[in-house]
Short mmCIF file of C-alpha atoms in Angstrom, two decimals:
data_model
loop_
_atom_site.label_atom_id
_atom_site.label_comp_id
_atom_site.label_asym_id
_atom_site.label_seq_id
_atom_site.Cartn_x
_atom_site.Cartn_y
_atom_site.Cartn_z
CA UNK M 1 -44.84 10.98 -31.53
CA UNK M 2 -41.16 10.99 -32.38
CA UNK M 3 -40.76 7.29 -31.55
CA UNK M 4 -43.82 6.46 -33.69
CA UNK M 5 -42.29 8.33 -36.65
CA UNK M 6 -39.05 6.41 -36.28
CA UNK M 7 -40.88 3.08 -36.17
CA UNK M 8 -42.85 4.08 -39.24
CA UNK M 9 -39.70 5.04 -41.11
CA UNK M 10 -38.08 1.71 -40.27
CA UNK M 11 -41.17 -0.18 -41.35
CA UNK M 12 -41.01 1.47 -44.73
CA UNK M 13 -37.23 1.13 -45.10
CA UNK M 14 -36.17 -2.49 -44.52
CA UNK M 15 -32.83 -1.90 -46.26
CA UNK M 16 -31.93 0.64 -43.59
CA UNK M 17 -32.70 -1.92 -40.88
CA UNK M 18 -30.37 -4.39 -42.54
CA UNK M 19 -27.57 -1.84 -42.73
CA UNK M 20 -28.00 -0.89 -39.07
CA UNK M 21 -27.98 -4.54 -38.06
CA UNK M 22 -24.74 -5.08 -39.98
CA UNK M 23 -23.12 -2.07 -38.30
CA UNK M 24 -24.20 -3.34 -34.87
CA UNK M 25 -22.77 -6.80 -35.55
CA UNK M 26 -19.53 -5.24 -36.76
CA UNK M 27 -19.27 -3.18 -33.57
CA UNK M 28 -19.91 -6.20 -31.36
CA UNK M 29 -17.31 -8.21 -33.26
CA UNK M 30 -14.72 -5.46 -32.84
CA UNK M 31 -15.48 -5.18 -29.13
CA UNK M 32 -15.14 -8.93 -28.72
CA UNK M 33 -11.79 -8.92 -30.51
CA UNK M 34 -10.55 -6.15 -28.23
CA UNK M 35 -11.79 -7.88 -25.09
CA UNK M 36 -10.70 -11.44 -25.91
CA UNK M 37 -6.92 -10.92 -25.47
CA UNK M 38 -7.51 -9.21 -22.12
CA UNK M 39 -9.68 -12.09 -20.99
CA UNK M 40 -7.07 -14.64 -22.01
CA UNK M 41 -4.34 -12.58 -20.36
CA UNK M 42 -6.27 -12.54 -17.09
CA UNK M 43 -6.73 -16.30 -17.21
CA UNK M 44 -3.05 -17.01 -17.87
CA UNK M 45 -1.71 -14.16 -15.76
CA UNK M 46 0.37 -12.85 -18.68
CA UNK M 47 -0.17 -9.88 -21.01
CA UNK M 48 -0.79 -10.28 -24.73
CA UNK M 49 -1.54 -6.61 -25.33
CA UNK M 50 0.44 -3.42 -24.73
CA UNK M 51 0.34 -2.16 -21.18
CA UNK M 52 -2.99 -0.51 -20.41
CA UNK M 53 -3.69 2.36 -18.05
CA UNK M 54 -4.30 1.13 -14.50
CA UNK M 55 -7.42 1.67 -12.45
CA UNK M 56 -7.57 5.12 -10.89
CA UNK M 57 -7.74 5.44 -7.10
CA UNK M 58 -8.13 9.17 -7.19
CA UNK M 59 -6.81 12.41 -8.59
CA UNK M 60 -4.87 14.04 -5.73
CA UNK M 61 -4.58 17.81 -5.93
CA UNK M 62 -0.91 18.79 -5.88
CA UNK M 63 -1.90 21.96 -4.02
CA UNK M 64 -3.26 19.81 -1.20
CA UNK M 65 -2.00 16.65 0.47
CA UNK M 66 0.86 14.91 -1.36
CA UNK M 67 0.61 11.14 -1.72
CA UNK M 68 3.12 8.31 -1.44
CA UNK M 69 2.09 5.07 -3.13
CA UNK M 70 4.58 2.28 -2.43
CA UNK M 71 4.22 -1.31 -3.62
CA UNK M 72 6.58 -3.97 -2.31
CA UNK M 73 7.16 -6.81 -4.78
CA UNK M 74 8.46 -9.65 -2.60
CA UNK M 75 10.04 -12.97 -3.50
CA UNK M 76 8.35 -15.40 -1.08
CA UNK M 77 10.31 -18.54 -1.96
CA UNK M 78 12.07 -20.62 0.70
CA UNK M 79 15.33 -18.67 0.78
CA UNK M 80 13.57 -15.40 1.65
CA UNK M 81 12.33 -16.26 5.15
CA UNK M 82 14.56 -13.74 6.92
CA UNK M 83 13.62 -10.88 4.62
CA UNK M 84 9.90 -11.64 4.83
CA UNK M 85 10.08 -11.58 8.62
CA UNK M 86 11.95 -8.28 8.42
CA UNK M 87 9.18 -6.87 6.21
CA UNK M 88 6.56 -7.95 8.75
CA UNK M 89 8.52 -6.34 11.57
CA UNK M 90 9.52 -3.12 9.79
CA UNK M 91 6.49 -2.06 7.73
CA UNK M 92 5.62 0.49 10.42
CA UNK M 93 9.08 2.05 10.70
CA UNK M 94 9.24 2.36 6.91
CA UNK M 95 5.86 4.13 7.00
CA UNK M 96 7.02 6.38 9.86
CA UNK M 97 10.10 7.36 7.86
CA UNK M 98 7.84 8.29 4.94
CA UNK M 99 5.55 10.21 7.30
CA UNK M 100 8.43 12.50 8.32
CA UNK M 101 8.14 14.28 4.95
CA UNK M 102 6.78 17.79 4.68
CA UNK M 103 4.03 18.40 3.80
CA UNK M 104 2.78 15.32 5.66
CA UNK M 105 1.75 12.88 2.92
CA UNK M 106 -1.07 10.41 2.62
CA UNK M 107 0.64 7.02 2.60
CA UNK M 108 -0.72 4.02 0.70
CA UNK M 109 1.01 0.67 0.48
CA UNK M 110 0.43 -2.48 -1.54
CA UNK M 111 2.02 -5.90 -1.95
CA UNK M 112 2.82 -8.37 -4.71
CA UNK M 113 4.15 -11.72 -3.51
CA UNK M 114 5.73 -13.92 -6.15
CA UNK M 115 7.21 -17.37 -6.59
CA UNK M 116 7.33 -19.35 -9.84
CA UNK M 117 5.29 -21.63 -12.04
CA UNK M 118 4.78 -24.97 -10.34
CA UNK M 119 4.72 -23.46 -6.82
CA UNK M 120 1.56 -23.00 -4.73
CA UNK M 121 1.02 -19.68 -6.47
CA UNK M 122 2.83 -17.52 -8.98
CA UNK M 123 1.71 -14.10 -7.71
CA UNK M 124 -0.60 -12.76 -5.02
CA UNK M 125 -1.63 -9.11 -5.14
CA UNK M 126 -2.75 -6.84 -2.30
CA UNK M 127 -3.93 -3.49 -3.67
CA UNK M 128 -2.90 -0.09 -2.38
CA UNK M 129 -4.49 1.02 0.87
CA UNK M 130 -3.89 3.66 3.52
CA UNK M 131 -5.16 1.12 6.08
CA UNK M 132 -1.78 -0.37 6.94
CA UNK M 133 -3.33 -2.74 9.49
CA UNK M 134 -5.06 -4.44 6.58
CA UNK M 135 -1.77 -4.51 4.65
CA UNK M 136 0.13 -6.03 7.55
CA UNK M 137 -2.62 -8.57 8.19
CA UNK M 138 -2.11 -9.75 4.60
CA UNK M 139 1.67 -9.60 4.92
CA UNK M 140 1.53 -11.86 7.97
CA UNK M 141 0.00 -14.58 5.80
CA UNK M 142 3.02 -14.67 3.51
CA UNK M 143 5.36 -17.56 4.27
CA UNK M 144 8.66 -18.47 2.62
CA UNK M 145 8.19 -21.71 0.69
CA UNK M 146 9.01 -23.24 -2.68
CA UNK M 147 11.67 -22.07 -5.07
CA UNK M 148 15.16 -23.51 -4.88
CA UNK M 149 15.48 -24.00 -8.63
CA UNK M 150 16.98 -20.72 -9.79
CA UNK M 151 15.06 -17.97 -11.62
CA UNK M 152 11.61 -16.87 -10.42
CA UNK M 153 8.56 -15.18 -12.01
CA UNK M 154 9.90 -11.67 -11.53
CA UNK M 155 8.50 -10.45 -14.86
CA UNK M 156 4.94 -11.44 -14.01
CA UNK M 157 5.29 -9.90 -10.55
CA UNK M 158 6.41 -6.57 -12.02
CA UNK M 159 3.64 -6.73 -14.61
CA UNK M 160 1.05 -7.35 -11.88
CA UNK M 161 2.48 -4.46 -9.86
CA UNK M 162 1.81 -2.26 -12.87
CA UNK M 163 -1.58 -3.57 -13.99
CA UNK M 164 -3.32 -5.11 -10.99
CA UNK M 165 -2.56 -2.27 -8.60
CA UNK M 166 -4.89 0.74 -8.57
CA UNK M 167 -2.32 3.50 -8.99
CA UNK M 168 -3.72 7.01 -8.81
CA UNK M 169 -2.99 9.57 -11.49
CA UNK M 170 -2.23 13.25 -11.46
CA UNK M 171 0.43 15.44 -9.89
CA UNK M 172 1.69 15.34 -6.33
CA UNK M 173 2.04 11.54 -6.17
CA UNK M 174 5.29 9.67 -5.53
CA UNK M 175 4.65 6.27 -7.08
CA UNK M 176 7.28 3.66 -6.33
CA UNK M 177 7.86 -0.08 -6.52
CA UNK M 178 10.43 -1.84 -4.35
CA UNK M 179 11.43 -5.14 -5.95
CA UNK M 180 12.94 -7.40 -3.28
CA UNK M 181 14.42 -10.79 -4.10
CA UNK M 182 17.50 -12.97 -4.41
CA UNK M 183 17.01 -14.80 -7.73
CA UNK M 184 16.94 -13.41 -11.24
CA UNK M 185 13.92 -13.31 -13.52
CA UNK M 186 12.88 -16.08 -15.88
CA UNK M 187 13.61 -14.66 -19.33
CA UNK M 188 12.67 -17.90 -21.08
CA UNK M 189 8.89 -17.64 -20.61
CA UNK M 190 7.78 -16.61 -24.09
CA UNK M 191 4.11 -16.06 -23.19
CA UNK M 192 4.61 -13.14 -20.79
CA UNK M 193 5.94 -9.60 -21.00
CA UNK M 194 9.54 -9.10 -19.92
CA UNK M 195 10.88 -6.44 -17.65
CA UNK M 196 12.43 -4.06 -20.26
CA UNK M 197 8.99 -3.47 -21.83
CA UNK M 198 7.24 -3.41 -18.44
CA UNK M 199 9.63 -0.81 -17.02
CA UNK M 200 9.33 1.34 -20.13
CA UNK M 201 5.60 1.58 -19.50
CA UNK M 202 6.17 2.17 -15.77
CA UNK M 203 8.26 5.23 -16.57
CA UNK M 204 5.49 6.55 -18.83
CA UNK M 205 3.10 6.19 -15.89
CA UNK M 206 5.48 7.95 -13.50
CA UNK M 207 6.23 4.84 -11.44
CA UNK M 208 9.81 4.34 -10.26
CA UNK M 209 11.30 0.92 -9.56
CA UNK M 210 13.96 0.32 -6.93
CA UNK M 211 15.69 -3.08 -6.95
CA UNK M 212 16.80 -4.55 -3.62
CA UNK M 213 18.98 -7.63 -3.97
CA UNK M 214 19.12 -10.04 -1.04
CA UNK M 215 22.33 -12.03 -0.94
CA UNK M 216 25.10 -11.91 -3.51
CA UNK M 217 24.21 -14.03 -6.55
CA UNK M 218 26.14 -12.46 -9.44
CA UNK M 219 23.44 -13.11 -12.06
CA UNK M 220 20.86 -11.40 -9.89
CA UNK M 221 23.11 -8.41 -9.29
CA UNK M 222 23.57 -7.74 -12.99
CA UNK M 223 19.85 -8.04 -13.69
CA UNK M 224 18.75 -6.06 -10.62
CA UNK M 225 21.07 -3.20 -11.58
CA UNK M 226 19.55 -3.21 -15.06
CA UNK M 227 16.03 -3.16 -13.60
CA UNK M 228 16.88 -0.17 -11.39
CA UNK M 229 18.45 1.65 -14.32
CA UNK M 230 15.47 1.09 -16.62
CA UNK M 231 13.06 1.88 -13.78
CA UNK M 232 14.70 5.23 -12.96
CA UNK M 233 15.33 3.90 -9.47
CA UNK M 234 18.09 2.78 -7.14
CA UNK M 235 19.83 -0.55 -6.74
CA UNK M 236 21.09 -1.71 -3.38
CA UNK M 237 22.21 -4.95 -1.87
CA UNK M 238 21.41 -6.30 1.60
CA UNK M 239 22.17 -9.51 3.43
CA UNK M 240 20.05 -12.58 2.83
CA UNK M 241 18.10 -11.85 6.02
CA UNK M 242 17.40 -8.28 4.90
CA UNK M 243 19.89 -6.39 7.08
CA UNK M 244 17.08 -4.53 8.84
CA UNK M 245 17.70 -3.00 12.25
CA UNK M 246 16.03 -5.32 14.75
CA UNK M 247 16.76 -4.07 18.26
CA UNK M 248 14.31 -4.57 21.11
CA UNK M 249 14.10 -1.65 23.52
CA UNK M 250 12.88 -1.17 27.10
CA UNK M 251 10.15 1.10 25.70
CA UNK M 252 8.47 -1.37 23.35
CA UNK M 253 5.93 -2.81 25.79
CA UNK M 254 4.87 0.65 26.95
CA UNK M 255 4.41 1.91 23.40
CA UNK M 256 2.50 -1.22 22.40
CA UNK M 257 0.08 -0.65 25.30
CA UNK M 258 -0.32 3.04 24.47
CA UNK M 259 -1.01 2.14 20.85
CA UNK M 260 -3.69 -0.36 21.86
CA UNK M 261 -5.31 2.26 24.12
CA UNK M 262 -5.27 4.72 21.21
CA UNK M 263 -7.00 2.14 19.01
CA UNK M 264 -9.77 1.78 21.58
CA UNK M 265 -10.77 5.44 21.20
CA UNK M 266 -12.14 4.83 17.70
CA UNK M 267 -15.89 5.06 17.10
CA UNK M 268 -17.33 4.72 13.60
CA UNK M 269 -20.65 6.01 12.30
CA UNK M 270 -22.57 5.49 9.08
CA UNK M 271 -25.11 3.24 7.44
CA UNK M 272 -25.24 -0.39 8.53
CA UNK M 273 -23.03 -1.60 5.67
CA UNK M 274 -20.48 1.14 6.34
CA UNK M 275 -20.26 0.22 10.02
CA UNK M 276 -19.88 -3.44 9.04
CA UNK M 277 -16.92 -2.46 6.86
CA UNK M 278 -15.39 -0.62 9.81
CA UNK M 279 -15.80 -3.72 11.97
CA UNK M 280 -13.57 -5.47 9.42
CA UNK M 281 -11.05 -2.66 9.84
CA UNK M 282 -11.07 -3.13 13.62
CA UNK M 283 -10.72 -6.90 13.18
CA UNK M 284 -7.54 -6.33 11.14
CA UNK M 285 -6.19 -4.26 14.02
CA UNK M 286 -6.93 -7.07 16.47
CA UNK M 287 -5.13 -9.54 14.19
CA UNK M 288 -2.06 -7.32 14.15
CA UNK M 289 -2.14 -6.91 17.92
CA UNK M 290 -2.46 -10.66 18.42
CA UNK M 291 0.39 -11.69 16.10
CA UNK M 292 2.91 -8.84 15.98
CA UNK M 293 5.83 -8.58 18.39
CA UNK M 294 5.97 -5.86 21.03
CA UNK M 295 8.68 -4.11 19.00
CA UNK M 296 6.49 -4.14 15.88
CA UNK M 297 3.51 -2.81 17.84
CA UNK M 298 5.73 -0.08 19.28
CA UNK M 299 6.63 1.00 15.74
CA UNK M 300 2.96 0.91 14.83
CA UNK M 301 2.12 3.21 17.77
CA UNK M 302 4.80 5.66 16.64
CA UNK M 303 3.31 5.74 13.15
CA UNK M 304 -0.20 6.22 14.56
CA UNK M 305 0.96 9.35 16.40
CA UNK M 306 2.08 11.04 13.16
CA UNK M 307 -0.27 13.11 11.03
CA UNK M 308 0.00 10.64 8.14
CA UNK M 309 -0.47 7.65 10.42
CA UNK M 310 -3.47 9.08 12.23
CA UNK M 311 -5.25 9.71 8.93
CA UNK M 312 -4.59 6.19 7.69
CA UNK M 313 -5.36 4.30 10.86
CA UNK M 314 -8.55 6.25 11.60
CA UNK M 315 -9.83 6.30 8.02
CA UNK M 316 -13.16 7.96 7.26
CA UNK M 317 -16.44 7.91 9.20
CA UNK M 318 -14.59 8.17 12.54
CA UNK M 319 -16.92 10.11 14.82
CA UNK M 320 -14.49 11.42 17.45
CA UNK M 321 -12.09 12.94 14.94
CA UNK M 322 -14.73 14.41 12.65
CA UNK M 323 -16.85 15.99 15.39
CA UNK M 324 -13.92 17.29 17.45
CA UNK M 325 -12.32 18.92 14.38
CA UNK M 326 -15.61 20.44 13.21
CA UNK M 327 -15.89 18.42 10.00
CA UNK M 328 -19.15 16.86 11.19
CA UNK M 329 -22.01 18.37 13.20
CA UNK M 330 -23.38 15.79 15.61
CA UNK M 331 -26.92 17.12 15.26
CA UNK M 332 -26.81 16.50 11.50
CA UNK M 333 -26.18 12.78 11.94
CA UNK M 334 -29.28 10.54 11.73
CA UNK M 335 -29.78 8.53 14.91
CA UNK M 336 -29.60 5.21 13.07
CA UNK M 337 -26.07 6.07 11.87
CA UNK M 338 -24.66 6.63 15.34
CA UNK M 339 -22.18 4.14 16.82
CA UNK M 340 -23.92 1.67 19.12
CA UNK M 341 -22.44 3.10 22.38
CA UNK M 342 -24.06 6.49 21.64
CA UNK M 343 -27.53 5.42 20.57
CA UNK M 344 -28.94 5.10 24.09
CA UNK M 345 -27.48 8.42 25.28
CA UNK M 346 -29.02 11.88 25.35
CA UNK M 347 -27.44 14.47 23.05
CA UNK M 348 -25.52 16.19 25.85
CA UNK M 349 -24.20 12.84 27.06
CA UNK M 350 -23.10 12.09 23.51
CA UNK M 351 -21.23 15.38 23.32
CA UNK M 352 -19.56 14.72 26.66
CA UNK M 353 -18.45 11.24 25.61
CA UNK M 354 -17.01 12.57 22.35
CA UNK M 355 -15.16 15.39 24.13
CA UNK M 356 -13.71 12.97 26.70
CA UNK M 357 -12.56 10.52 24.03
CA UNK M 358 -10.98 13.34 22.00
CA UNK M 359 -9.09 14.58 25.06
CA UNK M 360 -7.96 11.04 25.89
CA UNK M 361 -6.78 10.55 22.30
CA UNK M 362 -4.74 13.76 22.36
CA UNK M 363 -3.13 12.78 25.65
CA UNK M 364 -2.26 9.32 24.34
CA UNK M 365 -0.68 10.76 21.19
CA UNK M 366 1.43 13.15 23.24
CA UNK M 367 2.58 10.33 25.52
CA UNK M 368 3.42 8.13 22.53
CA UNK M 369 5.53 10.94 21.08
CA UNK M 370 7.32 11.43 24.41
CA UNK M 371 8.13 7.73 24.85
CA UNK M 372 9.03 7.44 21.16
CA UNK M 373 11.66 10.15 21.61
CA UNK M 374 13.22 8.12 24.43
CA UNK M 375 13.11 4.98 22.30
CA UNK M 376 14.74 6.83 19.37
CA UNK M 377 17.58 8.02 21.61
CA UNK M 378 18.11 4.50 22.93
CA UNK M 379 18.28 3.13 19.38
CA UNK M 380 20.61 5.90 18.22
CA UNK M 381 23.04 5.08 21.02
CA UNK M 382 22.93 1.36 20.26
CA UNK M 383 23.39 1.90 16.54
CA UNK M 384 26.33 4.24 17.04
CA UNK M 385 28.01 1.45 18.99
CA UNK M 386 27.36 -1.22 16.36
CA UNK M 387 27.81 0.90 13.23
CA UNK M 388 25.04 -1.04 11.47
CA UNK M 389 22.73 1.86 10.61
CA UNK M 390 24.27 2.98 7.33
CA UNK M 391 24.15 -0.47 5.71
CA UNK M 392 20.67 -1.33 7.00
CA UNK M 393 17.61 -1.94 4.84
CA UNK M 394 15.84 0.82 6.78
CA UNK M 395 18.45 3.42 5.87
CA UNK M 396 18.67 2.42 2.21
CA UNK M 397 14.91 2.55 1.67
CA UNK M 398 14.73 5.93 3.41
CA UNK M 399 17.58 7.25 1.25
CA UNK M 400 15.75 6.26 -1.94
CA UNK M 401 12.47 7.78 -0.73
CA UNK M 402 14.17 11.02 0.33
CA UNK M 403 15.89 11.48 -3.03
CA UNK M 404 13.02 10.41 -5.27
CA UNK M 405 10.24 12.06 -3.25
CA UNK M 406 11.84 15.46 -3.82
CA UNK M 407 10.65 15.25 -7.43
CA UNK M 408 7.02 15.58 -6.27
CA UNK M 409 7.71 18.23 -3.63
CA UNK M 410 8.35 16.06 -0.57
CA UNK M 411 11.01 17.46 1.75
CA UNK M 412 12.54 15.45 4.58
CA UNK M 413 14.82 18.18 5.92
CA UNK M 414 16.98 16.81 8.72
CA UNK M 415 14.75 13.78 9.34
CA UNK M 416 16.45 10.44 9.91
CA UNK M 417 15.06 6.97 9.21
CA UNK M 418 12.81 5.52 11.88
CA UNK M 419 13.79 2.16 13.36
#
């Protein structure tokens, strides 16, 4: 009856219809004007409007698990080959250093690769994820090419790190960007935002920017120091190759094998599309195992044995962890959502398999921690002989994280950087 009355009123009041139509057209026009600059910005890769709030990953509760969100903005031009290789090799030790914080944080990483206009690409963005296998699989695709002509598209890279990354909001989150490069920013591109304005917005969003200069170009040093100052971060200089600690140990092969065995204990449940997504996760692990060095896989195993690493590498919908910790009751799970290896088993056989896998997983983690302690002692002895630890990329990143993480309640106590 109400809708009939409204239609009747409109029929008898054509002037009202005209006014409503005009208001609607005005609203659509305003919306289009607001949307058009954003559309054009996306097409050109440059911002025409003030910095907007980023997409929200979540709202972590500061009373619960703290979060570290770290985005590495990497120059991938030809001169950066050594540093890019160091990043591929050391992503796990950087994560392990972060995981030594108390309380144990959730760790998410992201990437922005940048070159310059006229190269194969200007920027490539990999969003934040706690699945570091997926991050490293993307990192492995980055190759050092192009460049060689001076300044690079640093401004666009920083802008993408701010706007195309899904930073979370709320308290208890240490948000940080590590800018890594050897050439200064193009300040002559008039159609893109420049770093002073970008960093001002980053500070408003609680994102710190650390500037890591590779090599010793004087123009870069001056600009990188300015970026760190405006970004409420740290500036430090490393060698052109990155100055990361890269020492093979007699324990690497053993740890790599233990890590692979730990990976094989994973069983995922869920709807068909959820299990398909988890197959992609396992495929990323296989890619890392196939391409990474034994030393890199050893570092990965060490990270996997930490509380932060276990949470990230297992992810959600992992049957062994959720049943063995009481977060999921096996009898509540529909049969069609079971992992394939369990579907043909009786309930008691399922329980036995889960218990055995959980016990195997615990034993593997303990063995990884034991061998990792031996590896750490070996590295400590070698580094004390060479004296390279203090000036290493590993140590400088850890120092920045230790100091800045304290602002959100992260404490590293007597922890040392992992290598």
